Short mmCIF file of C-alpha atoms and ligand atoms in Angstrom, two decimals:
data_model
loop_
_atom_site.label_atom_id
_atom_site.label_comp_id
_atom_site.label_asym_id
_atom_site.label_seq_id
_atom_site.Cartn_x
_atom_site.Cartn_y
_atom_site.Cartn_z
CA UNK A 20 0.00 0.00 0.00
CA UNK A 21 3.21 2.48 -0.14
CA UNK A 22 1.47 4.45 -3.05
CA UNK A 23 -0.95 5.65 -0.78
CA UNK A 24 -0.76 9.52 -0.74
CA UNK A 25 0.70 11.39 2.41
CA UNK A 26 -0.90 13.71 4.39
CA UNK A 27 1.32 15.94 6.70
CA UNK A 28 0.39 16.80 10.24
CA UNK A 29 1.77 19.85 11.74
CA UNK A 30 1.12 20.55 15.14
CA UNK A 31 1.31 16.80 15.37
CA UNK A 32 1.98 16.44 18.94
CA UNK A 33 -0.66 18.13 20.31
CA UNK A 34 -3.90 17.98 21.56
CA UNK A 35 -5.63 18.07 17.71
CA UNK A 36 -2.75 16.06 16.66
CA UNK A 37 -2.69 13.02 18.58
CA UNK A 38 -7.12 12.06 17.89
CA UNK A 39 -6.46 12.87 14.31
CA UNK A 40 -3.38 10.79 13.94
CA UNK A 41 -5.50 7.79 15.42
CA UNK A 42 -8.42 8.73 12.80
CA UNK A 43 -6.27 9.16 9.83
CA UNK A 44 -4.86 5.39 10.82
CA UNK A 45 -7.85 3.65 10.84
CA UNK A 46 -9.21 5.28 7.90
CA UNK A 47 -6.36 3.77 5.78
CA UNK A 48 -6.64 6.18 3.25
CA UNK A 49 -2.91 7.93 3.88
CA UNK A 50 0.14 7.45 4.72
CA UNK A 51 0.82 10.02 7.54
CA UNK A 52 3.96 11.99 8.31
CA UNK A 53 4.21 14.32 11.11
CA UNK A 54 6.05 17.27 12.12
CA UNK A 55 6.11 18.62 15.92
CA UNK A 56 8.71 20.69 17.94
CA UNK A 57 9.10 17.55 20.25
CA UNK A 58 8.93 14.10 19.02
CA UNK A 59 6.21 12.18 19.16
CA UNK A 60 5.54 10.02 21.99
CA UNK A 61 6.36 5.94 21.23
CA UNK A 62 2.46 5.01 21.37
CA UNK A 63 1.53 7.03 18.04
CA UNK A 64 4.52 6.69 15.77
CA UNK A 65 4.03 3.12 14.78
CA UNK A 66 0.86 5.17 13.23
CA UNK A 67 2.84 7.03 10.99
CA UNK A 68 5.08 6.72 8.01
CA UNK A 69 7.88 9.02 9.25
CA UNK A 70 7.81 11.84 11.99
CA UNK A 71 10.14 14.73 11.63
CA UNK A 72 10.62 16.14 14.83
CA UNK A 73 11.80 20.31 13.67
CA UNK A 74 9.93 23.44 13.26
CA UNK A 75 7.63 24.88 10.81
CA UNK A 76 10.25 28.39 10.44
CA UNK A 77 12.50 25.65 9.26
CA UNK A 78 12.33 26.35 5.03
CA UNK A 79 14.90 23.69 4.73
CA UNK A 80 12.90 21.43 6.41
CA UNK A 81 10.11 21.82 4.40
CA UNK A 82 11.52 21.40 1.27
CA UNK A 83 12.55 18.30 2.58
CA UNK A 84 9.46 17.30 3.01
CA UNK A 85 8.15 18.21 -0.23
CA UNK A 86 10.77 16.79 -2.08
CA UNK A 87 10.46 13.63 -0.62
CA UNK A 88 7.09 12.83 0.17
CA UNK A 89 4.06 13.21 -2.46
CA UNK A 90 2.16 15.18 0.21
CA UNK A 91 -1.91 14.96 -1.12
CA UNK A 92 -3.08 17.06 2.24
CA UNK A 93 -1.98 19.43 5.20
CA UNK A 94 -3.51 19.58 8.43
CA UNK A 95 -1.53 22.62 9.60
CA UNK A 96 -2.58 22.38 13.29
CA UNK A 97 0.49 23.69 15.12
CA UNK A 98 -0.10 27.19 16.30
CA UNK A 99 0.44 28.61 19.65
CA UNK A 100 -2.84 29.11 21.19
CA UNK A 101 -4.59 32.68 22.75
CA UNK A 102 -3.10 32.80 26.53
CA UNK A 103 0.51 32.08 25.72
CA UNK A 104 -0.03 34.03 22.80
CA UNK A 105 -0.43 37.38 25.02
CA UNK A 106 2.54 36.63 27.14
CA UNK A 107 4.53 36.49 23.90
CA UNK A 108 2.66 38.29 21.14
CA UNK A 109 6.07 38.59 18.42
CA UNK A 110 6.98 34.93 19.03
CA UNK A 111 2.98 34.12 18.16
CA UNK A 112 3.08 35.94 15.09
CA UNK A 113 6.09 34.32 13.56
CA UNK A 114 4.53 30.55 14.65
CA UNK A 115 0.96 31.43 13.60
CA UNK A 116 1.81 33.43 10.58
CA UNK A 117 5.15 33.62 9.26
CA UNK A 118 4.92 29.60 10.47
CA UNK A 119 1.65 29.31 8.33
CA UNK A 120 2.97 31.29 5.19
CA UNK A 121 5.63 28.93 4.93
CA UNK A 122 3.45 25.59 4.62
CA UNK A 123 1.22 27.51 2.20
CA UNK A 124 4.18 28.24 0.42
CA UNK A 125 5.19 24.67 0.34
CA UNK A 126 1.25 23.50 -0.75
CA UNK A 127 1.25 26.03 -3.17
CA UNK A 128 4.54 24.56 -4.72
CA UNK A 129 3.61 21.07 -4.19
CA UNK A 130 0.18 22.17 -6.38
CA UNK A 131 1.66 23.44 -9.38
CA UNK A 132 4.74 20.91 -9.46
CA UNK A 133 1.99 17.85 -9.20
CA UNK A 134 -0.01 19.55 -11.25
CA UNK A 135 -2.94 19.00 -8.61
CA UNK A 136 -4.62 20.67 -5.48
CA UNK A 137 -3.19 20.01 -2.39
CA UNK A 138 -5.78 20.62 0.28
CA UNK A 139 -4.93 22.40 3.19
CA UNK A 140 -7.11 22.00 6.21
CA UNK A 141 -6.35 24.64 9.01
CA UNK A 142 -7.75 24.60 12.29
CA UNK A 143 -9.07 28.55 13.46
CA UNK A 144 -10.80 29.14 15.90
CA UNK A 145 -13.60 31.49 17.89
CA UNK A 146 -10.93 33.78 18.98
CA UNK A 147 -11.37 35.58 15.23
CA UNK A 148 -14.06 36.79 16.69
CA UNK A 149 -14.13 40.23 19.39
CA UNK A 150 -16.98 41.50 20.41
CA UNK A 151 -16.93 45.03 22.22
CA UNK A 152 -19.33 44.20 25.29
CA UNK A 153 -21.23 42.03 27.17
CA UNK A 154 -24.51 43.62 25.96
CA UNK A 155 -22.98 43.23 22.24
CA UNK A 156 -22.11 39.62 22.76
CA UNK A 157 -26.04 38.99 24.29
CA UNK A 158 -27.53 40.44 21.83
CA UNK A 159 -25.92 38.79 19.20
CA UNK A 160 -25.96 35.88 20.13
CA UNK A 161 -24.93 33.17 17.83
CA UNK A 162 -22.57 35.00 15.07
CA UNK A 163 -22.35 33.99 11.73
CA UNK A 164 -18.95 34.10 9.66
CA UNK A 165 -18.92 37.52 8.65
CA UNK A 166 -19.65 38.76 12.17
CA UNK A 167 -18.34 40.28 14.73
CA UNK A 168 -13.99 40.20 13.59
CA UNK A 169 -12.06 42.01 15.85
CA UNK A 170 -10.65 40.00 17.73
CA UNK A 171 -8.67 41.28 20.90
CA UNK A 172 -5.86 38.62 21.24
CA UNK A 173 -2.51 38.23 18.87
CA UNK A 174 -3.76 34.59 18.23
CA UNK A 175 -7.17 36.02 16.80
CA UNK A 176 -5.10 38.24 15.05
CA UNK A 177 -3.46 35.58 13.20
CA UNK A 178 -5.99 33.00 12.61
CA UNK A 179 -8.02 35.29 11.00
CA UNK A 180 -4.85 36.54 8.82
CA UNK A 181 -3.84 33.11 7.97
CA UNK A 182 -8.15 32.55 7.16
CA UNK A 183 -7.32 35.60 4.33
CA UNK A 184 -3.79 34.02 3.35
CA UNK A 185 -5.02 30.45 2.74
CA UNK A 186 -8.35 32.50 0.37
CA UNK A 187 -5.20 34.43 -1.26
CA UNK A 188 -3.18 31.80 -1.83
CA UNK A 189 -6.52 29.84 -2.97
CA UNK A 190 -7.71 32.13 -5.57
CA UNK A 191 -5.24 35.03 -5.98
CA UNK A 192 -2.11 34.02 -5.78
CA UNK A 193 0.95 35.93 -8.05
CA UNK A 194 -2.46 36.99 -10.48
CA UNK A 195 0.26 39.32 -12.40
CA UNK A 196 2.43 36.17 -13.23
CA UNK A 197 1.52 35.03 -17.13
CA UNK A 198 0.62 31.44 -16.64
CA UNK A 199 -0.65 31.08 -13.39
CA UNK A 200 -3.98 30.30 -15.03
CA UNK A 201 -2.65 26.98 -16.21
CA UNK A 202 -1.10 26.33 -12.78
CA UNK A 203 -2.99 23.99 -10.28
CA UNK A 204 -3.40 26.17 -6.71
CA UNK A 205 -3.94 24.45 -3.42
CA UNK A 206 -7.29 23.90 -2.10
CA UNK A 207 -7.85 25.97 1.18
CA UNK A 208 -10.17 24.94 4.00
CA UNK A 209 -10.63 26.46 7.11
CA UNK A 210 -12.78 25.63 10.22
CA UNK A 211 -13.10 28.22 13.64
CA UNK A 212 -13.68 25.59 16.38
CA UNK A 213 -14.78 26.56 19.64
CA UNK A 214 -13.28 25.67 22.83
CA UNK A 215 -12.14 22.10 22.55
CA UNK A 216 -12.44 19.15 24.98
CA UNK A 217 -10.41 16.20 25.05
CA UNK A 218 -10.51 13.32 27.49
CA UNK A 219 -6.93 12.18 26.95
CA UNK A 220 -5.25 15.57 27.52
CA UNK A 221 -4.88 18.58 28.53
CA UNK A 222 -4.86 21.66 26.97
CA UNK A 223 -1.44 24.28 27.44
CA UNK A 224 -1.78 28.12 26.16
CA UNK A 225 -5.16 28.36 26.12
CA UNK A 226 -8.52 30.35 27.44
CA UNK A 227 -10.96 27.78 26.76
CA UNK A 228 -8.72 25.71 28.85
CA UNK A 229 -11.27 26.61 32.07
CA UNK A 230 -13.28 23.75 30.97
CA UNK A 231 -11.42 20.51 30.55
CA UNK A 232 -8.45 22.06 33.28
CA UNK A 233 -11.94 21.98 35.52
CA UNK A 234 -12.85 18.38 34.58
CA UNK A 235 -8.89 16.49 34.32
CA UNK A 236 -8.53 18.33 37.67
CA UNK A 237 -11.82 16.86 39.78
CA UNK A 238 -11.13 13.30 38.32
CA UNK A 239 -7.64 13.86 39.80
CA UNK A 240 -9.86 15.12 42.92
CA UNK A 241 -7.49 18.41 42.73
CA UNK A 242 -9.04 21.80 43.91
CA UNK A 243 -9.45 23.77 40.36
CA UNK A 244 -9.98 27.57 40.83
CA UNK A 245 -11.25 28.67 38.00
CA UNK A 246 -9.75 31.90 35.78
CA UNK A 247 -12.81 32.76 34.03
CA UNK A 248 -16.22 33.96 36.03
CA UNK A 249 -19.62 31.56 36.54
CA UNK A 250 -21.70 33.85 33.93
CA UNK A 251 -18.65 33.45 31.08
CA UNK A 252 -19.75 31.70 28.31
CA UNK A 253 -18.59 30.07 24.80
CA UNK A 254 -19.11 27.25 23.02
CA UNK A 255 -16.87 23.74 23.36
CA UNK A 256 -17.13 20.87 21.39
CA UNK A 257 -15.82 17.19 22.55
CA UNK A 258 -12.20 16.02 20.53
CA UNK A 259 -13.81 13.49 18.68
CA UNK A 260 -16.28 15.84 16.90
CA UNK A 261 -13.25 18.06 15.91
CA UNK A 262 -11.62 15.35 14.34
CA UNK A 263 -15.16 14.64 12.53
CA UNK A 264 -15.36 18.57 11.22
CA UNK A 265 -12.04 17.90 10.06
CA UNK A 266 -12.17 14.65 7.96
CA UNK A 267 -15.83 15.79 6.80
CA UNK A 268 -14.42 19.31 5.78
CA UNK A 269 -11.59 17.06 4.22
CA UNK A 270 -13.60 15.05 2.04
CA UNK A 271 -16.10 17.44 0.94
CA UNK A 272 -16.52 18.48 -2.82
CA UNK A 273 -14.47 21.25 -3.44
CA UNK A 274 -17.45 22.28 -5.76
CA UNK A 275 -20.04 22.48 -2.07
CA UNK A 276 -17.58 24.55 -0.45
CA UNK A 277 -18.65 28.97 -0.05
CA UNK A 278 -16.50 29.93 2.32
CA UNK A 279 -12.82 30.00 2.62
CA UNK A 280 -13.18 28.79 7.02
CA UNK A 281 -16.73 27.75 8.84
CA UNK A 282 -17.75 27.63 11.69
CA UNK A 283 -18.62 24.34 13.50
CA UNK A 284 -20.51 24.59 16.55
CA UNK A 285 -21.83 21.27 19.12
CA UNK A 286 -22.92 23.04 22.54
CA UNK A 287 -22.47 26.20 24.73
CA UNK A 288 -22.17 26.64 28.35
CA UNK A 289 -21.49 28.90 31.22
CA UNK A 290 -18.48 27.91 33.54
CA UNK A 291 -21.22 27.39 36.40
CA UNK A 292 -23.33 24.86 33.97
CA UNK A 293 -19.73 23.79 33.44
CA UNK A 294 -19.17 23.42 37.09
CA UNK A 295 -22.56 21.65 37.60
CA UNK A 296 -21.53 18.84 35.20
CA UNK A 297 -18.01 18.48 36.23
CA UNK A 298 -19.90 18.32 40.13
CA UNK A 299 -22.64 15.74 39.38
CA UNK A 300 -20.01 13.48 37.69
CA UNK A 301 -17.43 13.89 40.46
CA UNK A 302 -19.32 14.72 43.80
CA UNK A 303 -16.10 15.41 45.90
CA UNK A 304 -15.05 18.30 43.25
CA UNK A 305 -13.95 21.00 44.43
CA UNK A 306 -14.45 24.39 42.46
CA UNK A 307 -14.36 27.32 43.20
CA UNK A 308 -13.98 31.00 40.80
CA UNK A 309 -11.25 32.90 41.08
CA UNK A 310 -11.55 35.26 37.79
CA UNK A 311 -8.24 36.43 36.18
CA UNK A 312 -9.48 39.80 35.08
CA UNK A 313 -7.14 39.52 31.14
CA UNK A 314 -8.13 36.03 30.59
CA UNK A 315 -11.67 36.67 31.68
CA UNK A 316 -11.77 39.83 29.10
CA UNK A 317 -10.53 37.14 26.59
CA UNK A 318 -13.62 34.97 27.33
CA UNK A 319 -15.66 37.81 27.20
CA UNK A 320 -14.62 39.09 23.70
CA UNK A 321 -15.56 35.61 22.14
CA UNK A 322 -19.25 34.40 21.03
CA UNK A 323 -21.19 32.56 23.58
CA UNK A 324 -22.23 30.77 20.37
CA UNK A 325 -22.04 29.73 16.99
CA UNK A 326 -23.87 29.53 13.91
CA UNK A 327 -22.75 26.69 11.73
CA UNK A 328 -25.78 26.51 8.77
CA UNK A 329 -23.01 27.34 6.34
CA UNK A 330 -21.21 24.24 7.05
CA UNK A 331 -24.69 22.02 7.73
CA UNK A 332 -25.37 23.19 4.18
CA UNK A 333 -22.04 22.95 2.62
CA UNK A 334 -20.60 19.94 3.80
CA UNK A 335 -23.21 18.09 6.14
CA UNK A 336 -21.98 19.12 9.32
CA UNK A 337 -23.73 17.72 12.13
CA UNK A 338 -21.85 16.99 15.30
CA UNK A 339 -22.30 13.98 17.31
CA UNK A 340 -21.72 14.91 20.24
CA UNK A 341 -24.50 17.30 22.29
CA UNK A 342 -23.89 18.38 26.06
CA UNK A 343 -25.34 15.16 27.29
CA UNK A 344 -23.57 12.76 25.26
CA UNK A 345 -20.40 14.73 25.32
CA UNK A 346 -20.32 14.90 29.08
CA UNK A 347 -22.07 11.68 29.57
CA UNK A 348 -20.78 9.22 26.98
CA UNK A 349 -17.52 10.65 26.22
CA UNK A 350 -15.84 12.91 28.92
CA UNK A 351 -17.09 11.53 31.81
CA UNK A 352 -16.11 8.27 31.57
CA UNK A 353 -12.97 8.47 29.34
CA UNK A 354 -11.71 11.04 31.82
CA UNK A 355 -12.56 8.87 35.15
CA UNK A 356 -10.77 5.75 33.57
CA UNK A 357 -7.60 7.76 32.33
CA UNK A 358 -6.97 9.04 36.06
CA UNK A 359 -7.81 4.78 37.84
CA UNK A 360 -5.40 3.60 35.98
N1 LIG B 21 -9.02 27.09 22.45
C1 LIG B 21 -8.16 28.10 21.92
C2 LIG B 21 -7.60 28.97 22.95
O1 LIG B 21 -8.16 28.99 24.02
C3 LIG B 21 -8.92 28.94 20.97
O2 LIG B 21 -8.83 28.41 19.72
O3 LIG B 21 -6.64 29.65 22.71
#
């Protein structure tokens, strides 16, 4: 099966990284080959055709890669996410964006010398979105793609830059040059995912991290103060759905797709409805609120939901995973057997 065609995973190592890599495997359809700062941990490589351990400012690097792998489709997932993002705003930029120009750059290359698309699925987020106020964010609601875009944190920033890079790249790219008409251009697709939820880690950089940090630390039966106030609220969506929006956005007809990034949306939630949950499922949990005012401002200046008809319509987005089942069938448990072990 070693003409299967690659896909390359960026970001590989982390929380994104590790479900897909275990969905991409059993789906058969790739070979996969990975790229990550750190190396990937023993239990997923055997998954993968080769994993470069190096980083995405590395050009050499990936030229490597393109010269020696006959890569069909990029998940670009590494980024560094919205809280360590504000403690190092410059050192964001150059991962999220100069980082991202350089695998478009590669797709883009790859396109024209294979003389076919190579799609490029990149993970944004909510945090494209700032909304001014509380009122403003009540009132509207769930937002729609074209709401709402000023968003308030470097990572926002950037996702929503790299959202208008992967449409250039897409559909403009070098229009002055004289045969770029004949030359294949790489296929952009973007999804904004909300606060993600994983029951086999957790989360580092983030401001969505309130809610799994609040359920990985009562399975532990840890204290968790948490950074963000009861009334904050956004939407999260359980790991497994993610990896769904991805694959689905993946193998949609290029033909379906409107927009150049969607947004996918499962449930929203206050971090006291949070609490609740996490308390029901783990009685002796012990939570209290402790708001951080920057991170809470964060919070603030994101929807408290979604409106994914774009992608229902588009590409037959539906998640599988509502509050009950995510909590109940897949967090819950997954969580409370990770920490008996
Ligand atoms: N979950 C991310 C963060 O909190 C947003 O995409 O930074």
């Amino acid at each position: 099966m070693s003409n299967r065609p690659v896909a390359l995973v960026t970001g590989a190592n982390g929380e994104i990284g590790r479900s897909l890599i275990e969905r991409l495997h059993a789906d058969g359809r790739y070979r996969i080959v990975t790229l990550d700062l750190s190396p990937l941990p023993e239990r997923y490589r055997p998954l993968c055709d080769e994993t470069y351990a190096g980083n995405i400012l590395d050009r050499y690097l990936l030229d490597q890669l393109a010269a020696h792998h006959e890569i069909e489709a990029v998940f670009h997932l590494a980024a560094l996410l919205s809280t360590r993002g504000e403690r190092d705003p410059e050192l964001a930029h150059q991962i999220n964006v100069e980082g991202t120009l350089h695998l478009l750059r590669m797709a883009q290359t790859l396109s024209a010398r294979l003389d076919r698309s190579v799609k490029f699925i990149f993970p944004s987020s909510i945090a494209v979105y700032g909304i001014p106020t509380l009122a403003e964010k009540r009132a509207l609601g769930r937002v729609r793609e074209p709401q709402g875009l000023e968003p308030i944190t470097m990572y926002g920033v950037n996702k929503l830059y790299a959202e208008h890079l992967g449409r250039y790249f897409m559909r403009h790219y070098r229009a002055l040059s004289a045969n770029t008409e004949r030359t294949a251009r790489l296929d952009f697709r973007g999804i904004r995912f909300p606060g993600l939820i994983s029951a086999e880690t957790v989360p580092t950089g983030g401001t969505s991290d309130y809610g799994p940090e609040m359920l990985h630390a009562a399975a532990q039966s840890k204290p968790y103060a948490c950074f963000v106030g009861p009334e904050a609220q956004i939407p999260f969506m359980a790991m497994p759905d993610a990896v769904a929006a991805l694959m689905g956005l993946l193998d949609a007809p290029r033909e379906s797709l409107t927009l150049p990034s969607y947004n996918v949306g499962a449930f929203s939630l206050s971090a006291a409805e949070f609490a609740t949950r996490v308390k029901n499922a783990f009685p002796g949990a012990e939570i209290t609120f402790a708001p951080d005012a920057a991170r809470a401002r964060i919070v603030d200046s994101w929807p408290e939901d979604v409106d994914d008809t774009a992608a229902r319509t588009d590409w037959n987005w539906a998640p599988q995973y509502g509050i009950d089942r995510a909590f109940d069938e897949y967090l819950v448990p997954s969580i409370r057997a990770r920490y008996q072990k």
